[in-house]
Each structure stands twice: as structure tokens, then as C-alpha cells.
PDB file of C-alpha atoms in Angstrom:
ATOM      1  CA  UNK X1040      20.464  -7.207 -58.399  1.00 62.00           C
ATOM      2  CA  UNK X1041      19.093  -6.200 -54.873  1.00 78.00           C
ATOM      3  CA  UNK X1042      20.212  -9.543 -53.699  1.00 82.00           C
ATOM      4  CA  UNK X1043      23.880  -7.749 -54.014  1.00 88.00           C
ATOM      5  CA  UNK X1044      23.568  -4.293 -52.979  1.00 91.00           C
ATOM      6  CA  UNK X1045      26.171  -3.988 -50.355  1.00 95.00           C
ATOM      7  CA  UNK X1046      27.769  -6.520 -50.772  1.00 96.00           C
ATOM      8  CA  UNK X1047      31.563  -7.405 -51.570  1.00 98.00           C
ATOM      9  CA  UNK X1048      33.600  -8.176 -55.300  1.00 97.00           C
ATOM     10  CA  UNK X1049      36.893  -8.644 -56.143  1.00 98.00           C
ATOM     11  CA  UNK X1050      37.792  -7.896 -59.481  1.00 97.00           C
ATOM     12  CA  UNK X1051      41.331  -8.338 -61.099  1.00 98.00           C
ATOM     13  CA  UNK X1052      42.445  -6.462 -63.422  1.00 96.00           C
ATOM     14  CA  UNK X1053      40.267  -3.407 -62.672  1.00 96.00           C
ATOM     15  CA  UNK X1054      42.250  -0.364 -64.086  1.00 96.00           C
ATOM     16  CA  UNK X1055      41.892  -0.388 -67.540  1.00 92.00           C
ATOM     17  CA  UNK X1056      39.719  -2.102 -69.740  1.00 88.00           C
ATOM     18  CA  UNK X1057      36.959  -4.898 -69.471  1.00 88.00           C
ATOM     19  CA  UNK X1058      37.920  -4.975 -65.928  1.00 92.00           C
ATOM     20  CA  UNK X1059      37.330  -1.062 -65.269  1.00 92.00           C
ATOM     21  CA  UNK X1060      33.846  -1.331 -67.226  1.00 89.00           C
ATOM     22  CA  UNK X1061      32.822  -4.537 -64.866  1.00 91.00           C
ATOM     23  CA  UNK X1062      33.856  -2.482 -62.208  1.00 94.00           C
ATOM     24  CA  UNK X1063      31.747   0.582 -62.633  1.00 91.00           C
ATOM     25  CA  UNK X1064      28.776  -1.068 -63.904  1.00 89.00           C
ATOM     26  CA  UNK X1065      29.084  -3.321 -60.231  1.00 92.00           C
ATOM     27  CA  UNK X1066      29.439   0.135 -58.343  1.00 93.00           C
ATOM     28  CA  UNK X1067      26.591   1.284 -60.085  1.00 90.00           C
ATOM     29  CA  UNK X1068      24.118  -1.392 -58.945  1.00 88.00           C
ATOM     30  CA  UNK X1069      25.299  -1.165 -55.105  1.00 93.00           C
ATOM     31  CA  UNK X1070      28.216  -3.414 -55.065  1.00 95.00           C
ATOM     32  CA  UNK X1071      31.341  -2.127 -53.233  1.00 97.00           C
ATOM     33  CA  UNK X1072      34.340  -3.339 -55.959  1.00 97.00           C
ATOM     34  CA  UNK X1073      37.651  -4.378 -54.400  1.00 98.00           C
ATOM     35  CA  UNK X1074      39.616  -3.707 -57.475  1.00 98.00           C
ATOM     36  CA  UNK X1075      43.137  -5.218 -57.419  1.00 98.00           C
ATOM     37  CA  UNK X1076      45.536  -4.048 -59.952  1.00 98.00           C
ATOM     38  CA  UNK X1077      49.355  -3.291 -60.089  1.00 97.00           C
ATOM     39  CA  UNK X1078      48.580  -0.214 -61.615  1.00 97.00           C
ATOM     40  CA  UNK X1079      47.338   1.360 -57.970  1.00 96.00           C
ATOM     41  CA  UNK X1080      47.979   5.010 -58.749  1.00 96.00           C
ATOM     42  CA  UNK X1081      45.323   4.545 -62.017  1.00 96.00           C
ATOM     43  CA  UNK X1082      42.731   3.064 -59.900  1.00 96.00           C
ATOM     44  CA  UNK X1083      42.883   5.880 -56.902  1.00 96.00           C
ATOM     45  CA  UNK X1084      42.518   8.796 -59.568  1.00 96.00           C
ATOM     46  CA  UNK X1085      39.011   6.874 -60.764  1.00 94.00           C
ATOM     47  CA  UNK X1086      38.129   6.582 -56.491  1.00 94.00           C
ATOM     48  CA  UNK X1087      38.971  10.261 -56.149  1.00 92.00           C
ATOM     49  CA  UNK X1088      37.129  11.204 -59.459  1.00 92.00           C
ATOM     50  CA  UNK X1089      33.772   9.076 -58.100  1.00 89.00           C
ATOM     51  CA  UNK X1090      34.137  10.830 -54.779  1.00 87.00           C
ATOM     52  CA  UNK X1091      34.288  14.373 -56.214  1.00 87.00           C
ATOM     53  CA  UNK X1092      30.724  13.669 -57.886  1.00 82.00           C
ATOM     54  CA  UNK X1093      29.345  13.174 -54.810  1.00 75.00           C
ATOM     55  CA  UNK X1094      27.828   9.561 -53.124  1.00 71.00           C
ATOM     56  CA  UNK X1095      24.305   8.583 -54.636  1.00 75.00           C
ATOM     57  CA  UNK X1096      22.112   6.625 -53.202  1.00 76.00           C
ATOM     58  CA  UNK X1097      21.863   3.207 -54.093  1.00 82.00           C
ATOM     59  CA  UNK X1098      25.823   3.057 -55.258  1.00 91.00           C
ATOM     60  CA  UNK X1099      28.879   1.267 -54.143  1.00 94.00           C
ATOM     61  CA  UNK X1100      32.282   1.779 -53.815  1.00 95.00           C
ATOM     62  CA  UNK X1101      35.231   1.679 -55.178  1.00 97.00           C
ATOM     63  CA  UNK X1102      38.489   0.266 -52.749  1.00 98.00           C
ATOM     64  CA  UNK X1103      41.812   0.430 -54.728  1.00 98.00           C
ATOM     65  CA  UNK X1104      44.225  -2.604 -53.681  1.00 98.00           C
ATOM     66  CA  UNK X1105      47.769  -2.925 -55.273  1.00 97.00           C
ATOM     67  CA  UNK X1106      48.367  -6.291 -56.165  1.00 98.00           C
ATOM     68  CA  UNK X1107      50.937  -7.784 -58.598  1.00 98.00           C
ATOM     69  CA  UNK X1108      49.061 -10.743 -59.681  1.00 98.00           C
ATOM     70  CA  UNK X1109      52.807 -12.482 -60.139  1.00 97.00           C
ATOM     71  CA  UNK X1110      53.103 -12.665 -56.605  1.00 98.00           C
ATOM     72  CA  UNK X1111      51.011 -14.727 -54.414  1.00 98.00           C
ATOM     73  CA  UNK X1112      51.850 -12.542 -51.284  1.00 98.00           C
ATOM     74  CA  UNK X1113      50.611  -9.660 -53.289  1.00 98.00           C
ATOM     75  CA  UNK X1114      47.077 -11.710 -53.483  1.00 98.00           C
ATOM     76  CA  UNK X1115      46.930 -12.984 -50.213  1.00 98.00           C
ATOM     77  CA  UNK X1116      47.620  -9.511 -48.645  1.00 98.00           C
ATOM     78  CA  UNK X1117      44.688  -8.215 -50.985  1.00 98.00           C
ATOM     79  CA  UNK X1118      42.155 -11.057 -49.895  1.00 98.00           C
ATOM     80  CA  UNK X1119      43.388 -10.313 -45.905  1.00 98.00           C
ATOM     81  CA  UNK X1120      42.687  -6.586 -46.646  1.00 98.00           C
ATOM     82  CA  UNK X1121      39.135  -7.392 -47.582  1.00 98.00           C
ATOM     83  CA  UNK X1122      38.294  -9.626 -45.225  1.00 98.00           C
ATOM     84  CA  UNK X1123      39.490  -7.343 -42.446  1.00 98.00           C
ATOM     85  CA  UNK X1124      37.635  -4.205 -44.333  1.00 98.00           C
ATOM     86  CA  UNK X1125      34.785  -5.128 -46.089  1.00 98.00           C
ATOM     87  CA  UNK X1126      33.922  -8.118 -44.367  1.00 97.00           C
ATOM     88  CA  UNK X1127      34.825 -10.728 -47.352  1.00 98.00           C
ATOM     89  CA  UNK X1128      34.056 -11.853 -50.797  1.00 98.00           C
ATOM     90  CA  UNK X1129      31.280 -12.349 -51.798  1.00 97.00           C
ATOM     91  CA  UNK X1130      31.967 -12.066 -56.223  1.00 96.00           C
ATOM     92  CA  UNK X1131      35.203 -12.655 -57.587  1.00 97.00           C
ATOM     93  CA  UNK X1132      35.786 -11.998 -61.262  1.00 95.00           C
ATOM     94  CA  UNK X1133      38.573 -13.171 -62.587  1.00 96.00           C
ATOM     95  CA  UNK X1134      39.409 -10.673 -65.120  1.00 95.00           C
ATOM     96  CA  UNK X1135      42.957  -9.579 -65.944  1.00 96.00           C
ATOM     97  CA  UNK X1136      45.131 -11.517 -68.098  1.00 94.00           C
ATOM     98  CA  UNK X1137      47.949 -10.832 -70.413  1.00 95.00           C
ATOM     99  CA  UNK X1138      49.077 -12.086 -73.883  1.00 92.00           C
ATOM    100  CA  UNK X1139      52.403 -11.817 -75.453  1.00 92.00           C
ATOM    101  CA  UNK X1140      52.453 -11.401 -79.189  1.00 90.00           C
ATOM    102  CA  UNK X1141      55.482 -14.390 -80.528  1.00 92.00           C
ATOM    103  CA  UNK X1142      55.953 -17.312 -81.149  1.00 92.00           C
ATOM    104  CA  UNK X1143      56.516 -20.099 -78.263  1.00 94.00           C
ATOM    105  CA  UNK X1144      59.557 -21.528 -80.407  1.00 94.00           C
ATOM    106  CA  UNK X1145      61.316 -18.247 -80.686  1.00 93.00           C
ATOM    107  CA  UNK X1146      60.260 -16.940 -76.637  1.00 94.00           C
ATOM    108  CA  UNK X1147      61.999 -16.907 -73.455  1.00 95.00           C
ATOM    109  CA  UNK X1148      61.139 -18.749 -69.951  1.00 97.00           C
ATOM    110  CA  UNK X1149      60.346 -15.459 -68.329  1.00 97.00           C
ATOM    111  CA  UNK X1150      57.732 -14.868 -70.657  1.00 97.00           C
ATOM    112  CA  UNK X1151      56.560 -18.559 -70.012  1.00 97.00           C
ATOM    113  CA  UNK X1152      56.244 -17.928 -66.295  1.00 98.00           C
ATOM    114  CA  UNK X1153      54.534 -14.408 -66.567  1.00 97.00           C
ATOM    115  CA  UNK X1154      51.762 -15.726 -68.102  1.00 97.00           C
ATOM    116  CA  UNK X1155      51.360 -18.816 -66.802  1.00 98.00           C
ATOM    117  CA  UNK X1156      51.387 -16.350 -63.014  1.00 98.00           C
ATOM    118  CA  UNK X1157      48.869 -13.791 -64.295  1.00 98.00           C
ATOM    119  CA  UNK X1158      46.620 -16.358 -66.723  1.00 98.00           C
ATOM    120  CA  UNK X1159      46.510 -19.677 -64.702  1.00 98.00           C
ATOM    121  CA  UNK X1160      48.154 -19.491 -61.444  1.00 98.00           C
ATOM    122  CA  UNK X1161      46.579 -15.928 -60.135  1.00 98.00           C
ATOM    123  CA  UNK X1162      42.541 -17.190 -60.902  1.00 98.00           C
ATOM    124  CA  UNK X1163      43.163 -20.647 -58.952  1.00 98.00           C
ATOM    125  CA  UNK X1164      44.435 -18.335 -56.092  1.00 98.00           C
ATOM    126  CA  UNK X1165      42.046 -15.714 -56.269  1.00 98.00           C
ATOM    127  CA  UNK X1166      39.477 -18.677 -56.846  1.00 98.00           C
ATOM    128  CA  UNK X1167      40.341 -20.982 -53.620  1.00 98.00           C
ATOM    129  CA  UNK X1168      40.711 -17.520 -51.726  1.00 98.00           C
ATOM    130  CA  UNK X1169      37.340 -16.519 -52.261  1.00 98.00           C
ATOM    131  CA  UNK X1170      35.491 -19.827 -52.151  1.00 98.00           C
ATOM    132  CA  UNK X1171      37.175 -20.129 -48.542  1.00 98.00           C
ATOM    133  CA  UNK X1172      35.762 -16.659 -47.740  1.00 98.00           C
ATOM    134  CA  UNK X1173      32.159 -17.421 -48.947  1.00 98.00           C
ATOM    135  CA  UNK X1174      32.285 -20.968 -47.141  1.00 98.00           C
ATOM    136  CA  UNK X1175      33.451 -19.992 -44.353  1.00 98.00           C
ATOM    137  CA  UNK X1176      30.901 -17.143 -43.906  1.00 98.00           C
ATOM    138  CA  UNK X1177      28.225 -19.887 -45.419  1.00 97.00           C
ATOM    139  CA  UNK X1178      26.819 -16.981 -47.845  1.00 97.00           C
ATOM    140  CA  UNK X1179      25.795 -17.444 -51.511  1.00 95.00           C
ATOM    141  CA  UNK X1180      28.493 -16.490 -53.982  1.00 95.00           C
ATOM    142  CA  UNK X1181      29.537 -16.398 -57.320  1.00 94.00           C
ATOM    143  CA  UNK X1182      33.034 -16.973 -59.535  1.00 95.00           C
ATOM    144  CA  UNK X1183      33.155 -15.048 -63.025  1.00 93.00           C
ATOM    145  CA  UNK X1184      36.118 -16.484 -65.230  1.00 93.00           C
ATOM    146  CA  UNK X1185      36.769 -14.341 -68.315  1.00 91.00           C
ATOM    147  CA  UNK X1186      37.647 -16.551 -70.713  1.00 89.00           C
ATOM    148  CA  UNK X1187      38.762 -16.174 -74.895  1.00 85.00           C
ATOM    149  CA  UNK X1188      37.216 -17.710 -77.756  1.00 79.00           C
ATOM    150  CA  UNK X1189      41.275 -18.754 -77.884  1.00 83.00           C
ATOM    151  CA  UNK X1190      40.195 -21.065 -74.907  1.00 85.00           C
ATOM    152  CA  UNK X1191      37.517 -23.341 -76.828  1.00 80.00           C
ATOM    153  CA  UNK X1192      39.068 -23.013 -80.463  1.00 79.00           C
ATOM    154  CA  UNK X1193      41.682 -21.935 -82.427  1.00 79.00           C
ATOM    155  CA  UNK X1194      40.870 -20.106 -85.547  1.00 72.00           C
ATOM    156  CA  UNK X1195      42.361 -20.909 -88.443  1.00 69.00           C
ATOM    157  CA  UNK X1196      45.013 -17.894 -89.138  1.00 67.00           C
ATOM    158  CA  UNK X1197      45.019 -16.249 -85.948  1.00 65.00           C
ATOM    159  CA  UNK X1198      48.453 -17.522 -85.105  1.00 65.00           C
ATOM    160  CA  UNK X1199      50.036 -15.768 -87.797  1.00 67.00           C
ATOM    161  CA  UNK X1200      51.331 -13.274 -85.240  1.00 70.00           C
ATOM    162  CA  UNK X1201      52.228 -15.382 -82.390  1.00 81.00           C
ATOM    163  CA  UNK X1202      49.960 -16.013 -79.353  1.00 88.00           C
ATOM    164  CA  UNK X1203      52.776 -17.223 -76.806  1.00 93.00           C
ATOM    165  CA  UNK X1204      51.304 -19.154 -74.819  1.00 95.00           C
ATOM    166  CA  UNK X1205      48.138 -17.464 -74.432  1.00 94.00           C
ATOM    167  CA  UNK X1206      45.373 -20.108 -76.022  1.00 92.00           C
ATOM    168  CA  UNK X1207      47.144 -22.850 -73.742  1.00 94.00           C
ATOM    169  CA  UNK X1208      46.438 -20.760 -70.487  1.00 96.00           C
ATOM    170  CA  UNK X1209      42.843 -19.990 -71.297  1.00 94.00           C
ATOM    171  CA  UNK X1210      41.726 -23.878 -72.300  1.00 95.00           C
ATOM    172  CA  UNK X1211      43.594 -24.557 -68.744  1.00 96.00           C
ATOM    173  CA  UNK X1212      41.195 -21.450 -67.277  1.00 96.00           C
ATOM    174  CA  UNK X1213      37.980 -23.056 -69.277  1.00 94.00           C
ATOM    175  CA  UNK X1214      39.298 -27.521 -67.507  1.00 96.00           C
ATOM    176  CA  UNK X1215      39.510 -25.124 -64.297  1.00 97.00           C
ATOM    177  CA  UNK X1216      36.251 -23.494 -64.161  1.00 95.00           C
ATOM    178  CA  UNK X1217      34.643 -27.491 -64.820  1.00 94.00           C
ATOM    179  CA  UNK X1218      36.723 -28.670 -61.906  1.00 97.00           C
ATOM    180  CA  UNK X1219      35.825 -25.996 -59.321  1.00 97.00           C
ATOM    181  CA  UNK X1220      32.130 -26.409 -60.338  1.00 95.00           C
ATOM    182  CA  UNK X1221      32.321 -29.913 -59.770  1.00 96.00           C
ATOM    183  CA  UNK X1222      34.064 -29.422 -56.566  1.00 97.00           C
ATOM    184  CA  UNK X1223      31.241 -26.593 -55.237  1.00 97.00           C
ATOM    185  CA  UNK X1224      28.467 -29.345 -56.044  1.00 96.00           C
ATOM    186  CA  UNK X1225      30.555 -32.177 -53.857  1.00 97.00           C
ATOM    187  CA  UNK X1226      30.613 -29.917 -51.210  1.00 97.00           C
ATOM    188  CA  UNK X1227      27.378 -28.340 -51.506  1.00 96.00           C
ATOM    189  CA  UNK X1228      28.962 -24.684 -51.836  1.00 97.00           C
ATOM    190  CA  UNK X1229      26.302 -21.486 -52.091  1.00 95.00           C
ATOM    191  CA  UNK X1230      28.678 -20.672 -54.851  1.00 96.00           C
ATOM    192  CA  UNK X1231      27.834 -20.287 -58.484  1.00 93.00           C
ATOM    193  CA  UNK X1232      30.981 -20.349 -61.174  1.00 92.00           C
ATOM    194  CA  UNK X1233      30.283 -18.582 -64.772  1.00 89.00           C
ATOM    195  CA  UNK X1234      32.754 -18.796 -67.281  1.00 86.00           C
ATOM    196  CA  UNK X1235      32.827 -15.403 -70.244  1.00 83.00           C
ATOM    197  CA  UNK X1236      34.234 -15.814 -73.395  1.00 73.00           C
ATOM    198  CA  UNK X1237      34.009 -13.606 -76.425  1.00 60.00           C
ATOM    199  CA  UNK X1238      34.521 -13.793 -80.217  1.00 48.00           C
ATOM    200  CA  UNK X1239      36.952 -11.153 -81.731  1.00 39.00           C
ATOM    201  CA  UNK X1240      33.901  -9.313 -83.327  1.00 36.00           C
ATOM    202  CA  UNK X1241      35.524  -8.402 -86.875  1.00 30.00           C
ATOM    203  CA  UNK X1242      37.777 -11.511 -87.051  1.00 35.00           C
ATOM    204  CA  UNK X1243      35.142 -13.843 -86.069  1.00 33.00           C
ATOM    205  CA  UNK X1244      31.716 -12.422 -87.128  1.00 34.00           C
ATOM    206  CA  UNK X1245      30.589 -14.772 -89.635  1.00 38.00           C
ATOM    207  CA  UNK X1246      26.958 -13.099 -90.521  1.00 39.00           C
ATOM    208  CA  UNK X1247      24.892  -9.758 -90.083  1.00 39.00           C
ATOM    209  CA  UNK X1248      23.404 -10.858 -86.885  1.00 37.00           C
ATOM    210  CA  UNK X1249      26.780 -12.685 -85.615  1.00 35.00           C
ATOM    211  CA  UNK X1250      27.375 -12.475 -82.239  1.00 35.00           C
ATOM    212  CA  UNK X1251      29.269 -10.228 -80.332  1.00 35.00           C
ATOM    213  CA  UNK X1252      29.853 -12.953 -76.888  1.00 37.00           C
ATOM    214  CA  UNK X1253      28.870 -16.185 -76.493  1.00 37.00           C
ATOM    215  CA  UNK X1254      28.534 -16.964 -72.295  1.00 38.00           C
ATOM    216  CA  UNK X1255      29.296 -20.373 -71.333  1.00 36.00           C
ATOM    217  CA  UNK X1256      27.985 -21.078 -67.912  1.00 34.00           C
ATOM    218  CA  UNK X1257      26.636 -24.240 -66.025  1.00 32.00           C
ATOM    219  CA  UNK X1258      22.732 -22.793 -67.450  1.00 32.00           C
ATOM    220  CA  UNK X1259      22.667 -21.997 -71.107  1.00 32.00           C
ATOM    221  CA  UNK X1260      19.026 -20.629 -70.741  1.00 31.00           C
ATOM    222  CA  UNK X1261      20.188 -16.865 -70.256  1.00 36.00           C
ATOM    223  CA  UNK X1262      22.305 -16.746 -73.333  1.00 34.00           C
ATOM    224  CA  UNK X1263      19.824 -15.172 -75.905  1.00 32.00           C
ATOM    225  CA  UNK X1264      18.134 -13.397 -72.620  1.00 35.00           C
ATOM    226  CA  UNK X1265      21.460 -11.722 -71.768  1.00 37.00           C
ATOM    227  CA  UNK X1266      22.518 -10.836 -75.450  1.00 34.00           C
ATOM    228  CA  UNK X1267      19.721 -10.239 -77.359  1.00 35.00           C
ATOM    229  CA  UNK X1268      17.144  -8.857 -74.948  1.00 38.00           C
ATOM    230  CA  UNK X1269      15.245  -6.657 -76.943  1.00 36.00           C
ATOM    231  CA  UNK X1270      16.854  -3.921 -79.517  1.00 36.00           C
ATOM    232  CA  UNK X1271      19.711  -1.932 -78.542  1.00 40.00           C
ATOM    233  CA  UNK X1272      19.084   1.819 -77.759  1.00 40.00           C
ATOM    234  CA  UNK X1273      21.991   2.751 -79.538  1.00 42.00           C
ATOM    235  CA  UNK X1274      24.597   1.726 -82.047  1.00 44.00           C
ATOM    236  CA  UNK X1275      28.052   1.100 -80.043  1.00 41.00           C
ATOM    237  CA  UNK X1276      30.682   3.035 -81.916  1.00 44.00           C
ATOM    238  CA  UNK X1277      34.123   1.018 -81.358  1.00 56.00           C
ATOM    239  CA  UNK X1278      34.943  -2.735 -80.924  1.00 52.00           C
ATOM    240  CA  UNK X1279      36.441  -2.104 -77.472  1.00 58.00           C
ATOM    241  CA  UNK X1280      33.089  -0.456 -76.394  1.00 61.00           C
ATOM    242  CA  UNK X1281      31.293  -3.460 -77.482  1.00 55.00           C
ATOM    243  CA  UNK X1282      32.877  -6.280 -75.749  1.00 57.00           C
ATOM    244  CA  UNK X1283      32.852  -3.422 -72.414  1.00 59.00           C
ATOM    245  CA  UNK X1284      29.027  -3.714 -72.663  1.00 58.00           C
ATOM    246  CA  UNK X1285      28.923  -7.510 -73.414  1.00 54.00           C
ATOM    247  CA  UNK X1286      30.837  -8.348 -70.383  1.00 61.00           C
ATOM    248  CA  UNK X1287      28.823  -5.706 -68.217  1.00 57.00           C
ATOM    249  CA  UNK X1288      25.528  -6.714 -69.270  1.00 53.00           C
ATOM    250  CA  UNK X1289      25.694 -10.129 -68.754  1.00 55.00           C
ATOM    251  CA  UNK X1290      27.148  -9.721 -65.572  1.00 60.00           C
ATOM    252  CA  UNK X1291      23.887  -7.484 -64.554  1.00 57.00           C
ATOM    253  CA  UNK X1292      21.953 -10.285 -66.179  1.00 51.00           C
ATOM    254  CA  UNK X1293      23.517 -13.119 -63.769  1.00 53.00           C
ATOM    255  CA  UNK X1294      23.165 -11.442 -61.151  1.00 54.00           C
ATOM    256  CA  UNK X1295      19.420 -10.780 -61.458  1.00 51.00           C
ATOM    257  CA  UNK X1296      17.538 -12.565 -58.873  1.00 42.00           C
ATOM    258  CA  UNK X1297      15.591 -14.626 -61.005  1.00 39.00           C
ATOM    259  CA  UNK X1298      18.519 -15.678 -62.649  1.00 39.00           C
ATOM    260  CA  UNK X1299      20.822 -16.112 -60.090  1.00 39.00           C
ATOM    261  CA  UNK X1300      18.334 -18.997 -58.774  1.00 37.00           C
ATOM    262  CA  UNK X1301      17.779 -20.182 -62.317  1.00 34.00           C
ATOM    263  CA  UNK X1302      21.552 -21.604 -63.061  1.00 36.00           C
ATOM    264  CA  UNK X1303      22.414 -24.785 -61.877  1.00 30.00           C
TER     265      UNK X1303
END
């Protein structure tokens, strides 16, 4: 992780959430987090609560940006403010998404567009955005696309509820993250692109030792080294605080040095 300290990532949908746990475990190792999130006011409590403890060596910071992922002048405002501020991008994670529980035969367009803005349209901006920042600096980078088991299969009985349009956006999120790799190796990018997806762990646990993520990246080497990397200290108490330390220990895993020049 030294590789990063200092340096710059963008994470969407930082205020609540996976996104707020990826956030502060990024801080933690000494990566100053541009986290952009329409819910601003959330995200400068957290920045004045982490100043109030007092800096620590070896930390980064935190850099609230309102952005309504909806609105592409939102993004592109966000993406200016960090290249003017902190110098550019150097990790984007592409982290926030919404769902909307009914059924695409009974919704409305404006539910349509909201989450094809948010799910599919917002990571190919925040994508090209900060694959022109890294280029153009010629620095080594790295995408993150959070991704849903909803995005590879879909379960029998899950739909009971209605998913919207939700599984279509994250299969076009997984056909995206193929393309931009593909695209990175034709023009010999420094940029790496991961793709996270995780299983619903009571729905979809189908043994005692069933697994809690499954990471689908262009290496499959670091799967068992980033999940199952010795015994856990301690028993997670909640679902939510599961998948939290899922997403934020692979991410530390990635980004290890060794691994970092390990993926292809």
C-alpha cells in the first residue's frame, strides 16, 4: 500500500454505506479520498469529526464534493475540482448505485432514467474522466467497479419483489468493465480495472464455509488470498458489516504492491 500513500481516489457514493467503509479504510492507509456524494452535508460532518481527532501520521484525507451523479455537470465539476486541488486521479471506485424495488411492467420512465444515470451512465463518466486524468499524467492507476451477484446471475426467486431495472444495469457495468480493460491494453494504459461483486450472504450462502464475495478481476490468483487469508480475529456481527469488510479488504489486498504488479 506504500505505492499509494498520498496519492488521489475518487469514490462515489461515499456517505453511507460500502462506499463510506472504502472510504475510511483508503484514508487510513494514506490515501486522500475525494468522496462525491449528493448527500454533501453527511460527508462534511465525517471531515469535521476526522479533524477533531487530530491528523496522524501516515493518514489521508477526506475532501467532500457534492455531486448528483444524475447530472454530468455535477461530475465534471467534481473531476475539475480534483484536478485543480489534489492534482488528479489516481483510483476511482465506482461505488454508488441505486435499486428500485417493482416491477419493470408496472414502473415509470423516470425511474428508467434514474437508474440507468446513477448505475450505467455515471461509472462510464467517472471511468473515461479518470482514465484521461491518469493518461494524461502517464501514472499507474486503477478502476474498481462494484458490481452485484445480480450482474452475472439471476437467482431463482429473487425477483419476487421487483428489481426494476437493476440486474440489467449491473450485467451492462460487468460488458463495461471487459471493454475498458480491453481498451487500457490497446493503448498500453498504466491502468488496472477490478470489477467487485458480492453474494447476498443469507440468500445465497449455500454451505458452512460459503462465501461471503467472490472478486472478479483480470487475475483470479488473489481470490482465496484476499478472502480467506488466514482466520478471522473476530466474528462480524451483522450482514451489512460483513460485505463493509469484504469490499475493504480486498481493496487493501489489490492495492498491495506485490499484488498490484501481479494482475494482468
Amino acid at each position: 500500500m506504500n505505492r499509494w500513500r498520498g496519492k488521489t481516489a475518487v469514490v462515489t457514493g461515499a456517505a453511507s454505506g460500502i462506499g463510506l467503509a472504502i472510504t475510511e479504510r483508503l484514508i487510513e492507509e494514506g490515501m486522500n479520498v475525494a468522496a462525491f456524494d449528493i448527500q454533501y452535508q453527511r460527508l462534511r460532518d465525517r471531515e469535521i469529526e476526522m479533524r477533531s481527532r487530530g491528523e496522524s501520521e501516515g493518514r489521508g484525507k477526506l475532501f467532500p464534493v457534492k455531486c448528483d451523479l444524475t447530472n454530468e455537470r455535477d461530475i465534471l465539476a467534481g473531476f475539475e475540482w480534483v484536478a485543480g486541488n489534489l492534482g488528479g486521479v489516481d483510483v476511482v471506485v465506482n461505488n454508488a448505485g441505486i435499486t428500485h424495488y417493482s416491477k419493470v411492467i408496472e414502473s415509470d420512465t423516470d425511474v428508467f432514467r434514474r437508474m440507468l444515470d446513477v448505475n450505467v451512465l455515471a461509472v462510464a463518466i467517472c471511468t473515461r474522466e479518470s482514465v484521461s486524468s491518469m493518461r494524461a499524467r502517464n501514472v499507474e492507476g486503477h478502476v474498481f467497479n462494484i458490481n452485484s451477484i445480480l450482474g452475472h446471475e439471476i437467482p431463482e426467486g429473487v425477483l419476487h419483489r421487483g428489481w426494476n431495472l437493476y440486474p440489467s444495469c449491473k450485467h451492462a457495468t460487468v460488458a463495461m468493465s471487459s471493454i475498458v480493460r480491453r481498451e487500457l491494453i490497446d493503448v498500453k494504459a498504466k491502468v488496472r480495472m477490478t470489477r467487485i461483486f458480492f453474494f447476498h450472504f443469507i440468500r445465497f450462502r449455500r454451505n458452512k464455509r460459503g462465501a461471503d464475495a467472490i472478486l472478479i478481476s483480470n487475475s483470479t490468483f488473489f481470490f482465496l488470498f484476499a478472502l480467506y487469508r488466514g482466520k478471522r480475529k473476530k466474528k462480524l456481527r451483522t450482514e451489512k458489516n460483513r460485505r463493509k469488510e469484504v469490499v475493504y479488504r480486498i481493496l487493501a489486498s489489490i492495492f498491495s504492491e506485490e499484488l498490484f504488479h501481479g494482475s494482468v
